């Protein structure tokens, strides 16, 4: 093994810097310091990573991963089934997917520094609204299958009917059906899969789901169904395809109430299943209970249009177990890519792509029919189902020609044409059937189903069609945003660490990006070898026995983990266990996930130090002993403290027959130091987009592996519908692809392979050191809310700024917005304690950047002191009017009692390095009152 320097690139503070920080904390060495922070009752001795233990250099890790990549075979895919070949425009590939200004951004909770990605996501919503002809769309969903399941529960929530029956057309993607069935079971929804969806009209149900175009490829006219369903108060959900909708009458035009689908084929590579952005669009009536993130238009303090996340009161961080869904991290980066694909091609470009795909499909159908092959579906957009004598022989012949067809059964195969299909590909395909290619320029879509209406008429989709215009649009938007390529993003619980370039490189290697999720195993040998190594790495890091990478966000890992716990109890004849204990300080996804599996949440109190109140926990465990299913606990706590009592807590739960779910979002404090699988956890999810270097992408992608102890390994998720079965006892699928967002797993593989065991452990130590250094230095200005008895925190700390509300009328918002004037992204606001800031610096921030942040906080405290002393007005001070835009500071009129210089350059380093927020403070209340979630009409720009 080559000795590696990568850990010194990743973990920024040098030995000298560390010594400086330790000195400030009064410690001699990093090890004595860590011994004082991490309780010895949970310390682990050793983390063995096998051949990765000593770590690879960047070059040798890439070379090693190339060997895996070389074992994958990139075939021409006609598999379809929700995943299609697509050309990522090179300008988007390089300037979005490969550009840290986009991929290292955080979720746009601070809208003033996120206007660029908010605009891109608003474009996504407009694109979906236009193509589906619905009233409103969100940005975005995790995949098509989970979007369908969320549509089912949305329809149920909104239904006035008493029924618990949900009808699904059998002509639907099998993976979508399996995820729907997974979700329906714990909620007692009865799913009826029928050949003739009209049966739903003569039976009780609250909603129906059809696929348009259907999985077989057929085009059905659902307008009569929709009309009758509405007369009966039933909702109609359509799973659809945006490229098809360039040619087909939009679902909103024939009466669908909810439309869902995937946007993968708008320029986002297969990635062996993901990540891709799915979408959901609804009628107006559904908007207030829609799941997921929704971008809305509001105004800023100057009255200018400004974007923000709307209706956050629906979400789990506010509504907890009453939330509309547990979705938190979604697929922002991929939604941005898909929206840019539409911006670049425009309506005409998309229509051409759609028409070409359709014509080619018709040509293939005609050629096949003329040689006597039976095409089962009489209508199509891009997909044909063929009846054949011997499907397996055909698959064999196809694979010998480098072609993959869709496997259906022994007598049927399917094929889907896409943007990348060339005439040569079509010829090679037809040759398998002894047919010959003859081009046909005919629209075979039935007249009643042809698209007549215009779409993407907004200027944004009609301006940036040259590469220069596109390049500059992308640059313009990313310049509006603060991402990790410009500043630390000290978000508590979100671990915004380095996303190293070497880690990102393999993501776009064709051997990883161009593999269909349902490609035959013989073509994915390298992928699965890499995945199994990632699983083994995570087993080593967590101390658990087994891992599934299927969940495509932390929320989905929680959901899967709770289903596994349920299955475990029922396997022991204890399916009545349905109580989930959750401490008051838990992340909102925890109670939201518990509700989704039908568990009842019982809240456990926290004591004045922020720790779980063990006496209360004990009392509640006793009270609910017979029905206790699980405890969900975050460790180290969301209060940023290593609680010694964790082992006692686990013992109490186990004594009452419950399982311990350790939310692993804070794993960055533990890797190499302690392991949830060793100190009493039964299940955890990890967030690879936090601890294990996958970038946040402005709100996704995410990967939320579920890790389990040995007694639960048999219950890890399958995806039986596509032949993926780990264990016959496994739960059914929680996402649309066997390995979820496999396409970004090379990032985590690279991270762990390059860090090695010592590098990872050192990273945890330095993350804890940096947090304590910040806590100590900031405590000179603001109190730190919670510490352990030692006075130390874990890898994050809560800064209590509530005091200055009374002394100066300054709120946590004012401080967060003022930090923008210093070029900083604010820390986590008001979680887990309202009115406070939670700071997590991570190991990747250089000491100079930590000091720059401390200087900003100190300067802000001094400004607050000026207000306290009466030197600045309580209403007219730089905090209340933050952030200051260039327009305001450079305007001819300046009416404030403080100087322009203080407004824009409160510390002198800003003179040479200044970020100007593009909008002033955004008005949240206005935005929710005047909900508007589409592109701003051009008239409003003036
Ligand atoms: C981020 C986070 C989650 C949710 O993870 P997502 O990937 O955003 O779904 C859950 N729990 C905690 C403590 C978190 O910080």
PDB file of C-alpha atoms in Angstrom, residues 18 37 80 86 89 102 148 191 309 327-328 342 380 480 502 590 599 621 642 657 685 810 816-817 823 831 904:
ATOM      1  CA  UNK A  18      -4.081  21.383  16.225  1.00  0.00           C
ATOM      2  CA  UNK A  37     -14.740  14.025  25.371  1.00  0.00           C
ATOM      3  CA  UNK A  80     -36.609   1.376 -20.357  1.00  0.00           C
ATOM      4  CA  UNK A  86     -29.927  10.459 -22.409  1.00  0.00           C
ATOM      5  CA  UNK A  89     -25.339  18.379 -22.641  1.00  0.00           C
ATOM      6  CA  UNK A 102     -23.407  23.665  -7.655  1.00  0.00           C
ATOM      7  CA  UNK A 148     -46.067   7.190  -6.476  1.00  0.00           C
ATOM      8  CA  UNK A 191     -53.805  -2.117  -2.829  1.00  0.00           C
ATOM      9  CA  UNK A 309     -38.791  27.525   0.190  1.00  0.00           C
ATOM     10  CA  UNK A 327     -38.730  13.686   2.937  1.00  0.00           C
ATOM     11  CA  UNK A 328     -35.922  16.032   3.855  1.00  0.00           C
ATOM     12  CA  UNK A 342     -35.148  21.989 -20.592  1.00  0.00           C
ATOM     13  CA  UNK A 380     -47.022   3.630 -28.125  1.00  0.00           C
ATOM     14  CA  UNK A 480     -25.518  34.313  -6.549  1.00  0.00           C
ATOM     15  CA  UNK A 502     -10.783  12.811  -6.647  1.00  0.00           C
ATOM     16  CA  UNK A 590     -37.691  10.588  13.247  1.00  0.00           C
ATOM     17  CA  UNK A 599     -46.124   3.494  15.055  1.00  0.00           C
ATOM     18  CA  UNK A 621     -40.463   2.224  28.772  1.00  0.00           C
ATOM     19  CA  UNK A 642     -21.734  12.533  24.157  1.00  0.00           C
ATOM     20  CA  UNK A 657     -38.381  -5.874  24.527  1.00  0.00           C
ATOM     21  CA  UNK A 685     -29.085   4.846   9.187  1.00  0.00           C
ATOM     22  CA  UNK A 810     -31.696  41.174  18.164  1.00  0.00           C
ATOM     23  CA  UNK A 816     -27.925  34.665  10.570  1.00  0.00           C
ATOM     24  CA  UNK A 817     -28.605  37.353   7.979  1.00  0.00           C
ATOM     25  CA  UNK A 823     -19.676  36.115   3.365  1.00  0.00           C
ATOM     26  CA  UNK A 831     -32.804  23.281  15.620  1.00  0.00           C
ATOM     27  CA  UNK A 904     -20.655  46.213   3.692  1.00  0.00           C
TER      28      UNK A 904
END
